[in-house]
Short mmCIF file of N, CA and C in Angstrom, two decimals:
data_model
loop_
_atom_site.label_atom_id
_atom_site.label_comp_id
_atom_site.label_asym_id
_atom_site.label_seq_id
_atom_site.Cartn_x
_atom_site.Cartn_y
_atom_site.Cartn_z
N MET A 5 82.93 110.86 94.54
CA MET A 5 83.99 111.61 93.89
C MET A 5 85.29 111.54 94.70
N LYS A 6 85.16 111.54 96.04
CA LYS A 6 86.35 111.47 96.90
C LYS A 6 87.10 110.16 96.66
N GLN A 7 86.34 109.07 96.51
CA GLN A 7 86.99 107.78 96.31
C GLN A 7 87.74 107.74 94.98
N LEU A 8 87.20 108.34 93.95
CA LEU A 8 87.88 108.38 92.66
C LEU A 8 89.20 109.15 92.75
N LEU A 9 89.19 110.23 93.49
CA LEU A 9 90.41 111.02 93.68
C LEU A 9 91.45 110.23 94.47
N LEU A 10 91.02 109.51 95.49
CA LEU A 10 91.94 108.68 96.27
C LEU A 10 92.54 107.57 95.41
N ILE A 11 91.73 106.94 94.57
CA ILE A 11 92.23 105.89 93.68
C ILE A 11 93.23 106.49 92.69
N PHE A 12 92.92 107.66 92.17
CA PHE A 12 93.80 108.35 91.23
C PHE A 12 95.16 108.66 91.86
N ILE A 13 95.16 109.23 93.05
CA ILE A 13 96.41 109.57 93.74
C ILE A 13 97.18 108.31 94.11
N GLY A 14 96.49 107.31 94.64
CA GLY A 14 97.15 106.05 95.00
C GLY A 14 97.73 105.35 93.79
N GLY A 15 97.00 105.34 92.68
CA GLY A 15 97.47 104.70 91.46
C GLY A 15 98.71 105.38 90.91
N GLY A 16 98.72 106.71 90.93
CA GLY A 16 99.90 107.45 90.46
C GLY A 16 101.11 107.18 91.32
N THR A 17 100.90 107.15 92.63
CA THR A 17 102.00 106.88 93.56
C THR A 17 102.55 105.48 93.35
N GLY A 18 101.67 104.50 93.22
CA GLY A 18 102.10 103.12 92.98
C GLY A 18 102.84 102.98 91.66
N SER A 19 102.37 103.66 90.64
CA SER A 19 103.02 103.59 89.32
C SER A 19 104.43 104.16 89.35
N ILE A 20 104.60 105.27 90.04
CA ILE A 20 105.94 105.88 90.15
C ILE A 20 106.89 104.96 90.89
N LEU A 21 106.42 104.37 91.98
CA LEU A 21 107.28 103.45 92.74
C LEU A 21 107.61 102.20 91.91
N ARG A 22 106.62 101.68 91.17
CA ARG A 22 106.87 100.54 90.29
C ARG A 22 107.94 100.87 89.26
N TYR A 23 107.84 102.02 88.66
CA TYR A 23 108.81 102.44 87.65
C TYR A 23 110.21 102.51 88.25
N ALA A 24 110.32 103.10 89.44
CA ALA A 24 111.63 103.23 90.09
C ALA A 24 112.24 101.87 90.41
N ILE A 25 111.45 100.96 90.95
CA ILE A 25 111.96 99.63 91.30
C ILE A 25 112.33 98.86 90.04
N SER A 26 111.49 98.91 89.02
CA SER A 26 111.78 98.20 87.77
C SER A 26 113.05 98.73 87.12
N LYS A 27 113.21 100.03 87.14
CA LYS A 27 114.41 100.64 86.56
C LYS A 27 115.66 100.22 87.34
N LEU A 28 115.54 100.18 88.66
CA LEU A 28 116.64 99.79 89.52
C LEU A 28 117.06 98.34 89.27
N LEU A 29 116.10 97.46 89.02
CA LEU A 29 116.38 96.03 88.86
C LEU A 29 116.56 95.61 87.40
N ARG A 30 116.46 96.55 86.48
CA ARG A 30 116.60 96.21 85.05
C ARG A 30 118.05 95.93 84.73
N ASN A 31 118.27 94.83 84.04
CA ASN A 31 119.62 94.43 83.65
C ASN A 31 119.50 93.66 82.35
N SER A 32 120.29 94.02 81.39
CA SER A 32 120.17 93.42 80.06
C SER A 32 120.52 91.93 80.03
N ILE A 33 121.20 91.42 81.04
CA ILE A 33 121.57 90.00 81.02
C ILE A 33 120.56 89.10 81.74
N ASN A 34 119.55 89.69 82.37
CA ASN A 34 118.55 88.89 83.07
C ASN A 34 117.71 88.10 82.08
N ILE A 35 117.49 86.85 82.37
CA ILE A 35 116.63 86.02 81.54
C ILE A 35 115.17 86.34 81.86
N ILE A 36 114.87 86.55 83.12
CA ILE A 36 113.51 86.86 83.56
C ILE A 36 113.48 88.33 83.98
N PRO A 37 112.42 89.06 83.63
CA PRO A 37 112.31 90.47 84.04
C PRO A 37 112.04 90.59 85.55
N TYR A 38 113.11 90.65 86.32
CA TYR A 38 112.99 90.65 87.78
C TYR A 38 112.25 91.86 88.33
N GLY A 39 112.37 93.00 87.69
CA GLY A 39 111.67 94.19 88.18
C GLY A 39 110.17 93.97 88.24
N THR A 40 109.60 93.47 87.18
CA THR A 40 108.15 93.20 87.15
C THR A 40 107.79 92.11 88.15
N LEU A 41 108.60 91.07 88.21
CA LEU A 41 108.33 89.98 89.14
C LEU A 41 108.36 90.47 90.58
N VAL A 42 109.35 91.29 90.92
CA VAL A 42 109.48 91.80 92.29
C VAL A 42 108.30 92.69 92.65
N VAL A 43 107.94 93.64 91.78
CA VAL A 43 106.83 94.53 92.13
C VAL A 43 105.52 93.77 92.22
N ASN A 44 105.32 92.77 91.37
CA ASN A 44 104.09 92.00 91.46
C ASN A 44 104.03 91.15 92.73
N CYS A 45 105.17 90.61 93.16
CA CYS A 45 105.21 89.86 94.42
C CYS A 45 105.01 90.78 95.62
N LEU A 46 105.69 91.92 95.63
CA LEU A 46 105.51 92.88 96.73
C LEU A 46 104.06 93.39 96.79
N GLY A 47 103.50 93.69 95.63
CA GLY A 47 102.11 94.13 95.59
C GLY A 47 101.15 93.06 96.07
N SER A 48 101.41 91.82 95.71
CA SER A 48 100.57 90.70 96.18
C SER A 48 100.66 90.56 97.70
N LEU A 49 101.87 90.66 98.23
CA LEU A 49 102.04 90.59 99.69
C LEU A 49 101.29 91.74 100.36
N LEU A 50 101.44 92.94 99.82
CA LEU A 50 100.77 94.11 100.41
C LEU A 50 99.25 93.97 100.37
N ILE A 51 98.71 93.48 99.26
CA ILE A 51 97.26 93.28 99.19
C ILE A 51 96.82 92.23 100.21
N GLY A 52 97.59 91.17 100.36
CA GLY A 52 97.25 90.15 101.37
C GLY A 52 97.28 90.73 102.77
N LEU A 53 98.30 91.53 103.06
CA LEU A 53 98.39 92.17 104.38
C LEU A 53 97.23 93.14 104.62
N LEU A 54 96.97 93.98 103.65
CA LEU A 54 95.92 94.98 103.80
C LEU A 54 94.53 94.35 103.93
N MET A 55 94.23 93.41 103.05
CA MET A 55 92.90 92.79 103.09
C MET A 55 92.75 91.89 104.32
N GLY A 56 93.82 91.19 104.66
CA GLY A 56 93.77 90.36 105.87
C GLY A 56 93.54 91.22 107.11
N TYR A 57 94.27 92.33 107.19
CA TYR A 57 94.13 93.26 108.32
C TYR A 57 92.73 93.86 108.36
N SER A 58 92.25 94.26 107.19
CA SER A 58 90.92 94.87 107.11
C SER A 58 89.83 93.90 107.53
N LEU A 59 89.92 92.67 107.07
CA LEU A 59 88.92 91.67 107.44
C LEU A 59 89.00 91.30 108.91
N LYS A 60 90.21 91.29 109.45
CA LYS A 60 90.41 90.89 110.84
C LYS A 60 89.95 91.98 111.81
N THR A 61 90.27 93.23 111.51
CA THR A 61 90.05 94.30 112.48
C THR A 61 88.92 95.26 112.13
N GLN A 62 88.54 95.28 110.87
CA GLN A 62 87.54 96.26 110.39
C GLN A 62 87.99 97.70 110.65
N ASN A 63 89.33 97.93 110.71
CA ASN A 63 89.87 99.25 111.02
C ASN A 63 90.18 100.11 109.80
N LEU A 64 90.03 99.58 108.60
CA LEU A 64 90.29 100.39 107.41
C LEU A 64 88.97 100.78 106.77
N SER A 65 88.83 102.07 106.51
CA SER A 65 87.60 102.56 105.89
C SER A 65 87.59 102.23 104.40
N SER A 66 86.44 102.41 103.78
CA SER A 66 86.34 102.16 102.34
C SER A 66 87.24 103.13 101.57
N HIS A 67 87.42 104.33 102.08
CA HIS A 67 88.31 105.30 101.43
C HIS A 67 89.77 104.87 101.54
N GLN A 68 90.16 104.37 102.70
CA GLN A 68 91.54 103.88 102.87
C GLN A 68 91.80 102.68 101.98
N LEU A 69 90.86 101.76 101.90
CA LEU A 69 91.01 100.59 101.04
C LEU A 69 91.05 100.99 99.57
N ALA A 70 90.24 101.97 99.19
CA ALA A 70 90.26 102.44 97.80
C ALA A 70 91.64 103.02 97.46
N PHE A 71 92.19 103.84 98.35
CA PHE A 71 93.50 104.43 98.11
C PHE A 71 94.59 103.36 98.07
N LEU A 72 94.61 102.49 99.07
CA LEU A 72 95.70 101.53 99.22
C LEU A 72 95.61 100.34 98.28
N VAL A 73 94.45 99.69 98.23
CA VAL A 73 94.32 98.44 97.47
C VAL A 73 94.04 98.72 95.99
N ILE A 74 92.97 99.46 95.72
CA ILE A 74 92.61 99.71 94.33
C ILE A 74 93.61 100.66 93.69
N GLY A 75 93.91 101.76 94.37
CA GLY A 75 94.80 102.77 93.81
C GLY A 75 96.26 102.36 93.84
N PHE A 76 96.85 102.35 95.04
CA PHE A 76 98.28 102.11 95.14
C PHE A 76 98.69 100.74 94.60
N CYS A 77 98.08 99.68 95.12
CA CYS A 77 98.47 98.33 94.67
C CYS A 77 98.12 98.11 93.20
N GLY A 78 97.00 98.68 92.76
CA GLY A 78 96.63 98.57 91.35
C GLY A 78 97.63 99.26 90.44
N GLY A 79 98.13 100.42 90.87
CA GLY A 79 99.14 101.13 90.08
C GLY A 79 100.52 100.52 90.21
N PHE A 80 100.80 99.94 91.36
CA PHE A 80 102.12 99.37 91.64
C PHE A 80 102.34 98.07 90.89
N THR A 81 101.35 97.18 90.91
CA THR A 81 101.49 95.91 90.21
C THR A 81 101.14 96.10 88.75
N THR A 82 101.54 95.17 87.91
CA THR A 82 101.35 95.39 86.48
C THR A 82 101.14 94.10 85.71
N PHE A 83 99.90 93.82 85.40
CA PHE A 83 99.60 92.64 84.60
C PHE A 83 99.92 92.89 83.13
N SER A 84 99.72 94.13 82.68
CA SER A 84 99.97 94.42 81.26
C SER A 84 101.44 94.26 80.91
N THR A 85 102.35 94.70 81.78
CA THR A 85 103.78 94.53 81.52
C THR A 85 104.15 93.06 81.55
N PHE A 86 103.61 92.33 82.50
CA PHE A 86 103.81 90.88 82.57
C PHE A 86 103.38 90.22 81.26
N SER A 87 102.22 90.60 80.76
CA SER A 87 101.71 90.03 79.51
C SER A 87 102.60 90.39 78.33
N TYR A 88 103.03 91.64 78.26
CA TYR A 88 103.91 92.09 77.19
C TYR A 88 105.24 91.33 77.20
N GLU A 89 105.83 91.20 78.38
CA GLU A 89 107.11 90.49 78.49
C GLU A 89 106.97 89.04 78.06
N ASN A 90 105.86 88.42 78.41
CA ASN A 90 105.63 87.04 77.98
C ASN A 90 105.43 86.95 76.47
N THR A 91 104.79 87.94 75.89
CA THR A 91 104.63 87.97 74.44
C THR A 91 105.99 88.04 73.75
N LEU A 92 106.90 88.82 74.31
CA LEU A 92 108.25 88.90 73.75
C LEU A 92 108.96 87.54 73.83
N PHE A 93 108.80 86.84 74.95
CA PHE A 93 109.39 85.50 75.07
C PHE A 93 108.84 84.57 73.99
N LEU A 94 107.52 84.61 73.78
CA LEU A 94 106.90 83.74 72.78
C LEU A 94 107.36 84.10 71.37
N LYS A 95 107.42 85.40 71.07
CA LYS A 95 107.84 85.84 69.73
C LYS A 95 109.28 85.42 69.42
N SER A 96 110.12 85.44 70.46
CA SER A 96 111.52 85.08 70.24
C SER A 96 111.76 83.57 70.31
N GLY A 97 110.71 82.80 70.63
CA GLY A 97 110.85 81.36 70.73
C GLY A 97 111.47 80.89 72.04
N ASP A 98 111.55 81.77 73.02
CA ASP A 98 112.14 81.44 74.31
C ASP A 98 111.05 80.85 75.22
N PHE A 99 110.65 79.64 74.93
CA PHE A 99 109.56 79.01 75.64
C PHE A 99 109.91 78.65 77.08
N LEU A 100 111.16 78.37 77.34
CA LEU A 100 111.59 78.05 78.71
C LEU A 100 111.42 79.27 79.62
N SER A 101 111.85 80.45 79.16
CA SER A 101 111.66 81.67 79.96
C SER A 101 110.18 81.99 80.12
N PHE A 102 109.40 81.78 79.07
CA PHE A 102 107.96 82.01 79.13
C PHE A 102 107.33 81.14 80.22
N ILE A 103 107.64 79.86 80.19
CA ILE A 103 107.06 78.94 81.17
C ILE A 103 107.56 79.26 82.58
N GLY A 104 108.85 79.50 82.72
CA GLY A 104 109.40 79.81 84.04
C GLY A 104 108.85 81.08 84.62
N TYR A 105 108.80 82.15 83.81
CA TYR A 105 108.32 83.45 84.28
C TYR A 105 106.84 83.41 84.62
N THR A 106 106.05 82.77 83.77
CA THR A 106 104.61 82.67 84.02
C THR A 106 104.34 81.86 85.28
N THR A 107 104.99 80.72 85.39
CA THR A 107 104.80 79.87 86.57
C THR A 107 105.24 80.57 87.84
N ALA A 108 106.43 81.17 87.81
CA ALA A 108 106.94 81.88 88.99
C ALA A 108 106.01 83.02 89.38
N SER A 109 105.54 83.79 88.40
CA SER A 109 104.66 84.92 88.69
C SER A 109 103.36 84.48 89.34
N LEU A 110 102.74 83.44 88.80
CA LEU A 110 101.46 82.98 89.35
C LEU A 110 101.64 82.34 90.72
N VAL A 111 102.60 81.45 90.85
CA VAL A 111 102.80 80.76 92.12
C VAL A 111 103.23 81.75 93.21
N LEU A 112 104.19 82.60 92.88
CA LEU A 112 104.67 83.57 93.88
C LEU A 112 103.60 84.60 94.21
N GLY A 113 102.87 85.08 93.19
CA GLY A 113 101.83 86.08 93.45
C GLY A 113 100.76 85.55 94.39
N ILE A 114 100.24 84.39 94.10
CA ILE A 114 99.22 83.79 94.97
C ILE A 114 99.82 83.45 96.33
N GLY A 115 101.05 82.95 96.32
CA GLY A 115 101.72 82.63 97.59
C GLY A 115 101.92 83.85 98.47
N PHE A 116 102.28 84.98 97.87
CA PHE A 116 102.50 86.19 98.67
C PHE A 116 101.19 86.78 99.20
N VAL A 117 100.09 86.67 98.46
CA VAL A 117 98.80 87.09 99.01
C VAL A 117 98.47 86.22 100.22
N ALA A 118 98.64 84.91 100.07
CA ALA A 118 98.36 83.99 101.18
C ALA A 118 99.29 84.28 102.37
N LEU A 119 100.56 84.57 102.10
CA LEU A 119 101.50 84.91 103.17
C LEU A 119 101.04 86.16 103.92
N GLY A 120 100.58 87.15 103.17
CA GLY A 120 100.05 88.38 103.81
C GLY A 120 98.90 88.07 104.76
N PHE A 121 97.95 87.27 104.30
CA PHE A 121 96.84 86.88 105.17
C PHE A 121 97.34 86.12 106.39
N TRP A 122 98.29 85.23 106.19
CA TRP A 122 98.83 84.42 107.29
C TRP A 122 99.55 85.31 108.31
N LEU A 123 100.36 86.25 107.83
CA LEU A 123 101.11 87.14 108.73
C LEU A 123 100.19 87.99 109.60
N VAL A 124 99.05 88.39 109.04
CA VAL A 124 98.11 89.22 109.79
C VAL A 124 97.57 88.48 111.00
N LYS A 125 97.52 87.18 110.94
CA LYS A 125 97.02 86.40 112.09
C LYS A 125 97.85 86.67 113.34
N PHE A 126 99.11 87.06 113.17
CA PHE A 126 100.00 87.24 114.32
C PHE A 126 100.11 88.68 114.77
N LEU A 127 99.34 89.59 114.16
CA LEU A 127 99.36 90.99 114.58
C LEU A 127 98.52 91.23 115.81
#
């Protein structure tokens, strides 16, 4: 039960921060939704750092990982918004933005997780 509460609190905190960053970066002239892209990249980096650190040091408890990785990062990053935004690109016939946004999101997301793991090596 404690872990569920930690995930709930972490998820709410991550969601609020995601909303604030997305609102801050929202601009009607942007071709790509930078707010979603930024939070997904930051969340990917944070997950890489947290999991890399946890695997390297064994210093994070299962409760801390539940709060930070499942809760906070899960609430902070957003696959559903990414999917919705891509659906809008497809509906409007904007295939170039669809391809660019999807490619950038996947490459950068995976790259930032890997960067997080790599950075932990130097801690």
